[in-house]
PDB file of C-alpha atoms and ligand atoms in Angstrom:
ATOM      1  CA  UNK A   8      17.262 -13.367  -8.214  1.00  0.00           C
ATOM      2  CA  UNK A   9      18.702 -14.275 -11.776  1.00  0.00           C
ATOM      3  CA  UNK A  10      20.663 -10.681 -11.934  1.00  0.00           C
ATOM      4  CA  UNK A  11      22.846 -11.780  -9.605  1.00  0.00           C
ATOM      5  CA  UNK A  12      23.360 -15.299 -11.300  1.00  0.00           C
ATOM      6  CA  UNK A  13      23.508 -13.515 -14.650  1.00  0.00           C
ATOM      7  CA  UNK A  14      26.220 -11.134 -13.321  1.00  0.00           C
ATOM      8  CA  UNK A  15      28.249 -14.022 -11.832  1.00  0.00           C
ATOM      9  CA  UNK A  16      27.516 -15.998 -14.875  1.00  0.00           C
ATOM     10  CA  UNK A  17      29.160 -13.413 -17.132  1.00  0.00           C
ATOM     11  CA  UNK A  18      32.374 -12.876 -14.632  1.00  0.00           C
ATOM     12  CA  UNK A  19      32.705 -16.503 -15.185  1.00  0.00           C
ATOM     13  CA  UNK A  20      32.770 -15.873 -18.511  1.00  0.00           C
ATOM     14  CA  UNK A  21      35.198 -12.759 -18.369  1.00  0.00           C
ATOM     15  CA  UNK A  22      37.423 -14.626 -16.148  1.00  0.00           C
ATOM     16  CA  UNK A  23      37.545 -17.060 -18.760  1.00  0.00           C
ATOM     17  CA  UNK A  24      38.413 -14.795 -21.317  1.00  0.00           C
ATOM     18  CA  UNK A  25      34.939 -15.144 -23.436  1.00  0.00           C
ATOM     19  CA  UNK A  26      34.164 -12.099 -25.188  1.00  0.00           C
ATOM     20  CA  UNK A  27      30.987 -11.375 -24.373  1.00  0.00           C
ATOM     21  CA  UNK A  28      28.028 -10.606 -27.607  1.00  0.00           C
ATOM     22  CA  UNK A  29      25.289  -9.017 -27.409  1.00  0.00           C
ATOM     23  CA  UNK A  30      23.645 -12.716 -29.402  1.00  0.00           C
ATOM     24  CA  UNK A  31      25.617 -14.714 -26.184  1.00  0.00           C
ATOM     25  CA  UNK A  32      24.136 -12.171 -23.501  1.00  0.00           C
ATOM     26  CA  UNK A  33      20.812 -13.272 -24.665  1.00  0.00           C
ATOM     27  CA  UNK A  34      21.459 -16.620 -24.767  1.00  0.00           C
ATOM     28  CA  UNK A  35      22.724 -16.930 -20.931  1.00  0.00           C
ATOM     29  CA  UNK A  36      19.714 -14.687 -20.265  1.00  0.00           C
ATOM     30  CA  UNK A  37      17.317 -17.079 -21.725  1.00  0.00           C
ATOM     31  CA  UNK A  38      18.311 -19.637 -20.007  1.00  0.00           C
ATOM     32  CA  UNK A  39      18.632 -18.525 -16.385  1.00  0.00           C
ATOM     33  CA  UNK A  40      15.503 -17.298 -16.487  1.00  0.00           C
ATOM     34  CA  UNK A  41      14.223 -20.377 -17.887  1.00  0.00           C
ATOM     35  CA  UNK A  42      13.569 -23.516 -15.667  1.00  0.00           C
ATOM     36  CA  UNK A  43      12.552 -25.742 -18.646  1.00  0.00           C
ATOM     37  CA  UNK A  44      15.711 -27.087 -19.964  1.00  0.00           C
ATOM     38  CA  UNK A  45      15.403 -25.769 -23.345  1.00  0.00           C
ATOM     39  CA  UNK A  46      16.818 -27.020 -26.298  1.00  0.00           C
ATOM     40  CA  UNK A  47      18.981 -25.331 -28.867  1.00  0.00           C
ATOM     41  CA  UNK A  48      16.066 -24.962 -31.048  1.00  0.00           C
ATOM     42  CA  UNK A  49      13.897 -23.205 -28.413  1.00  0.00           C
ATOM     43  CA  UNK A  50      16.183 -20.586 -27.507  1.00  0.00           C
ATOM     44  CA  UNK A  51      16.677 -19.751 -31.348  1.00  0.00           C
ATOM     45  CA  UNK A  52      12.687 -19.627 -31.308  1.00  0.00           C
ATOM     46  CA  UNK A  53      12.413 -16.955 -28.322  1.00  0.00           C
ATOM     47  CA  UNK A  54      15.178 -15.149 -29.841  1.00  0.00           C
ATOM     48  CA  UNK A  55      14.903 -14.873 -33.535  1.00  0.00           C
ATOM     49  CA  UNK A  56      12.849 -11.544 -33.476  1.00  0.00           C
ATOM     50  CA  UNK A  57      15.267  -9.828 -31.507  1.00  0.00           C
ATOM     51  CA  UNK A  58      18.524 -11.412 -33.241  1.00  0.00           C
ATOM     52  CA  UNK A  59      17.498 -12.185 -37.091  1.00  0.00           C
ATOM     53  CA  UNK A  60      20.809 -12.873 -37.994  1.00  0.00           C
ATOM     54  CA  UNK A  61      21.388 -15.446 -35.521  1.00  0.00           C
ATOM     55  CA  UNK A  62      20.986 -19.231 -36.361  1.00  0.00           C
ATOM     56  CA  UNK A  63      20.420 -22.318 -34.400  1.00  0.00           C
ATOM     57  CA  UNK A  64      23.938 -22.567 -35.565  1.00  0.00           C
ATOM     58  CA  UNK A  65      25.247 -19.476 -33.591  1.00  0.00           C
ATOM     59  CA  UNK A  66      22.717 -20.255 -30.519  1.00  0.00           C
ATOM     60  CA  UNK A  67      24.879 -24.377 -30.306  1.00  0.00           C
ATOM     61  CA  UNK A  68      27.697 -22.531 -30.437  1.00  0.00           C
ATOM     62  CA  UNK A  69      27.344 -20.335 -27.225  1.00  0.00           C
ATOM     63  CA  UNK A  70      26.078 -23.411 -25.834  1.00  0.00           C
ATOM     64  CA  UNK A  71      28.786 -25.255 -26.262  1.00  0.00           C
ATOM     65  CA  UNK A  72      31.372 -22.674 -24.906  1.00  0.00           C
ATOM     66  CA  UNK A  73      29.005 -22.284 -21.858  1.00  0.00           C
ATOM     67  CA  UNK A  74      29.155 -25.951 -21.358  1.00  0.00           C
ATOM     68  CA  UNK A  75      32.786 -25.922 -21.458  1.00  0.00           C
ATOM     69  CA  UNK A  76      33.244 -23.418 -18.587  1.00  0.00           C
ATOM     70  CA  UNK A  77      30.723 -25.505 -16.716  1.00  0.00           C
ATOM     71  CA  UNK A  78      27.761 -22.786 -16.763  1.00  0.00           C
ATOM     72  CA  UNK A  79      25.163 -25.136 -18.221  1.00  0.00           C
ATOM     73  CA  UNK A  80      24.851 -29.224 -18.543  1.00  0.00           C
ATOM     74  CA  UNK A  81      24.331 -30.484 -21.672  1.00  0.00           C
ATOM     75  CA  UNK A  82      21.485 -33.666 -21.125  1.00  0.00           C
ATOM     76  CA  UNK A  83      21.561 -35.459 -24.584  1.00  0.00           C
ATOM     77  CA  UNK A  84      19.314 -38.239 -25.287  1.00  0.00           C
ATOM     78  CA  UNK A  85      21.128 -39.670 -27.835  1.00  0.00           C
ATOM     79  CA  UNK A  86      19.338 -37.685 -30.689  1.00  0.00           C
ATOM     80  CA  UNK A  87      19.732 -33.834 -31.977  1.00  0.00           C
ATOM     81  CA  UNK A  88      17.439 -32.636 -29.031  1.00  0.00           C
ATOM     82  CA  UNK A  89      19.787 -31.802 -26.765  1.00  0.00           C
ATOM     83  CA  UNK A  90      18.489 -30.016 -23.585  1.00  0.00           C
ATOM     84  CA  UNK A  91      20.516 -27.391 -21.526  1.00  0.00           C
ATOM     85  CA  UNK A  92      20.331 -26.830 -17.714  1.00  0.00           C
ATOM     86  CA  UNK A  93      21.908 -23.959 -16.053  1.00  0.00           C
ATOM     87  CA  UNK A  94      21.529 -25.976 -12.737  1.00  0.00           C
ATOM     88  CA  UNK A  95      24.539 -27.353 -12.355  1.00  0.00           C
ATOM     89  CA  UNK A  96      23.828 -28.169  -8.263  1.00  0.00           C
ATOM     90  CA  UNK A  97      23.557 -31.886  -7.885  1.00  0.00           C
ATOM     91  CA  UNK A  98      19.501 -32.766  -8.789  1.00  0.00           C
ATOM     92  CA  UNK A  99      17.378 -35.373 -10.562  1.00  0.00           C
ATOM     93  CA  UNK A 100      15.067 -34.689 -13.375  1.00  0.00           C
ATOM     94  CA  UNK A 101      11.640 -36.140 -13.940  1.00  0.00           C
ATOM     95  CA  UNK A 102      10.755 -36.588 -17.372  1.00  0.00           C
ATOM     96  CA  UNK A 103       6.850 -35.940 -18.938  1.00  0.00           C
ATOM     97  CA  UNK A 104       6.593 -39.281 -21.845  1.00  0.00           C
ATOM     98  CA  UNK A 105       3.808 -37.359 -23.164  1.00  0.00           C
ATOM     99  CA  UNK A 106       5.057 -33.418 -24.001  1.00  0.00           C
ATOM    100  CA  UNK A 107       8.732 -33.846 -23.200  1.00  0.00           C
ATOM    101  CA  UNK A 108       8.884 -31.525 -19.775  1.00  0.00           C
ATOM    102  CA  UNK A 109      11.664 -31.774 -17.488  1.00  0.00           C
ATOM    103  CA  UNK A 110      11.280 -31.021 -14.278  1.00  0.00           C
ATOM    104  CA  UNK A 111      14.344 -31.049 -11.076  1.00  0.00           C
ATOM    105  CA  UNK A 112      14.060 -32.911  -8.228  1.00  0.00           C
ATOM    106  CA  UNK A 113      16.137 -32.890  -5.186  1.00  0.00           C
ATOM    107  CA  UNK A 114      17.323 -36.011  -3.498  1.00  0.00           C
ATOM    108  CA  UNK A 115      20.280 -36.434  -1.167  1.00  0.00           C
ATOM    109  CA  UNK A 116      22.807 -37.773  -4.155  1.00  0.00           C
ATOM    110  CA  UNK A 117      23.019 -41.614  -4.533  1.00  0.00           C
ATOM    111  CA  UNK A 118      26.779 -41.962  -3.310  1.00  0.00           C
ATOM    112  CA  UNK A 119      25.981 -45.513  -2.559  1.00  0.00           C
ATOM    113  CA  UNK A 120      25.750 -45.902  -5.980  1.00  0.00           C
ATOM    114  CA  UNK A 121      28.867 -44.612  -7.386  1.00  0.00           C
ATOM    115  CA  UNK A 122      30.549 -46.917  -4.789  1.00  0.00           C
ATOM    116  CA  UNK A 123      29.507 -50.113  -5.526  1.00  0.00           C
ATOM    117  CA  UNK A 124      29.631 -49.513  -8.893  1.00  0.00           C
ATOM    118  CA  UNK A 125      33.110 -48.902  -8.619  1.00  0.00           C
ATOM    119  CA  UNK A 126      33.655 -51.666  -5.949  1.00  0.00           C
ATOM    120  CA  UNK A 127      31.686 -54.037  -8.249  1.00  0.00           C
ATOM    121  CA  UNK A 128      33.516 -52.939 -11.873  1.00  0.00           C
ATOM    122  CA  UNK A 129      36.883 -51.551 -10.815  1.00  0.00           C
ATOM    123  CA  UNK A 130      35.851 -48.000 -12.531  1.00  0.00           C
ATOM    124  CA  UNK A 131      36.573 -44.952 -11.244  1.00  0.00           C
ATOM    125  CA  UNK A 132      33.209 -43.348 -11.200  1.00  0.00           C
ATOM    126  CA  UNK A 133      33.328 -39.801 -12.213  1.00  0.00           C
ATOM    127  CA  UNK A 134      29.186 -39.090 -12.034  1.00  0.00           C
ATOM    128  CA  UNK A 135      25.973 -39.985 -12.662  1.00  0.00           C
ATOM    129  CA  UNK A 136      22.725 -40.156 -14.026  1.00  0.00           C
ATOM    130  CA  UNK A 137      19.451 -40.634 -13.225  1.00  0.00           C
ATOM    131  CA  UNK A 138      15.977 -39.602 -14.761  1.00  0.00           C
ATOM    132  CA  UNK A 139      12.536 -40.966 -13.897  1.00  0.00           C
ATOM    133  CA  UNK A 140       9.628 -40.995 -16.552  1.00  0.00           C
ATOM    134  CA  UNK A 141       6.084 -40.602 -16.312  1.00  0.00           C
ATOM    135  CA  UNK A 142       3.371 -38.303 -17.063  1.00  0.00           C
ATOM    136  CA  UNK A 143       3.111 -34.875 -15.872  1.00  0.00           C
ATOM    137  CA  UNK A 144       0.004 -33.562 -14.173  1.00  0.00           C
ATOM    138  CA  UNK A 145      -1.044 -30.453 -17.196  1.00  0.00           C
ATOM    139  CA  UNK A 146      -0.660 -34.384 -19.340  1.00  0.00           C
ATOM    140  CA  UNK A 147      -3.091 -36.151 -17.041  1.00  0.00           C
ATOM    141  CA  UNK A 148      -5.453 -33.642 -16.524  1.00  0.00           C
ATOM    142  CA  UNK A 149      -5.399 -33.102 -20.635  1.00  0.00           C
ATOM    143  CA  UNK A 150      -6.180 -37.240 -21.041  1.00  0.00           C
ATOM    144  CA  UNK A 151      -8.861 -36.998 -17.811  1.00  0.00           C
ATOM    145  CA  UNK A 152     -11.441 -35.249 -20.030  1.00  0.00           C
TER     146      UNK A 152
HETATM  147 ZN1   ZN B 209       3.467 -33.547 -19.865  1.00  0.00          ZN
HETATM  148 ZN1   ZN B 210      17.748 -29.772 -14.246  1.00  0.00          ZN
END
């Protein structure tokens, strides 16, 4: 399934008129195969045997210009640890308090929300956010023994 969204993912890319690296390939490989919303840092990690010239530097960088064409959302939580999500559908994420895992969720999206926020504070709503914490179930079964 992910050759497809890899092949669309780098039209998108042509069409914008991003060259495309053999260091940014990887990168957009990485993570549309991966469902874990990695961070910057964790992509560098699988990568750096195959790319030993590359920094985290490089890695932020395709990020970024991914971001900016819409291929990925950044989620920031207001530190360095930024964490990058090639779903860009509508969804909810569920976050683990005790190892960090982020996990999608479906629900119909909270329209309601964006309304009466707007009703309530003049805005004009553009999106939002939602997470929900807890503990994952690899985290409870570690603490159950
Ligand atoms: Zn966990
Ligand atoms: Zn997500």
């Amino acid at each position: 399934m992910s050759e497809q969204r890899l092949q669309e993912a780098i039209d998108t890319l042509k069409s914008s008129g991003v060259r495309i690296t053999p260091q940014r390939h990887a990168v957009l490989e990485y993570l549309l195969n991966a469902m874990t919303h990695p961070t910057a840092d964790d992509i560098y990690k699988a990568l750096e045997s195959k790319f030993p010239n590359m920094s985290v530097a490089t890695v932020y960088n395709n990020l970024r210009v991914f971001r900016e064409i819409g291929l990925v959302r950044e989620l920031t939580y207001g530190d360095s640890s930024s964490r990058f999500d090639c779903n860009t559908s509508d969804h909810y994420h569920i976050i683990c308090e005790t190892c960090g895992k982020i996990v999608d969720f479906h629900y119909p999206k909270l329209n309601e929300v964006e309304a009466l926020a707007e009703q309530v504070t003049g805005f004009t709503v553009s999106h939002h956010r939602m997470e929900v914490y807890g503990t994952c179930s690899q985290c409870k079964a570690k603490t159950a023994h």
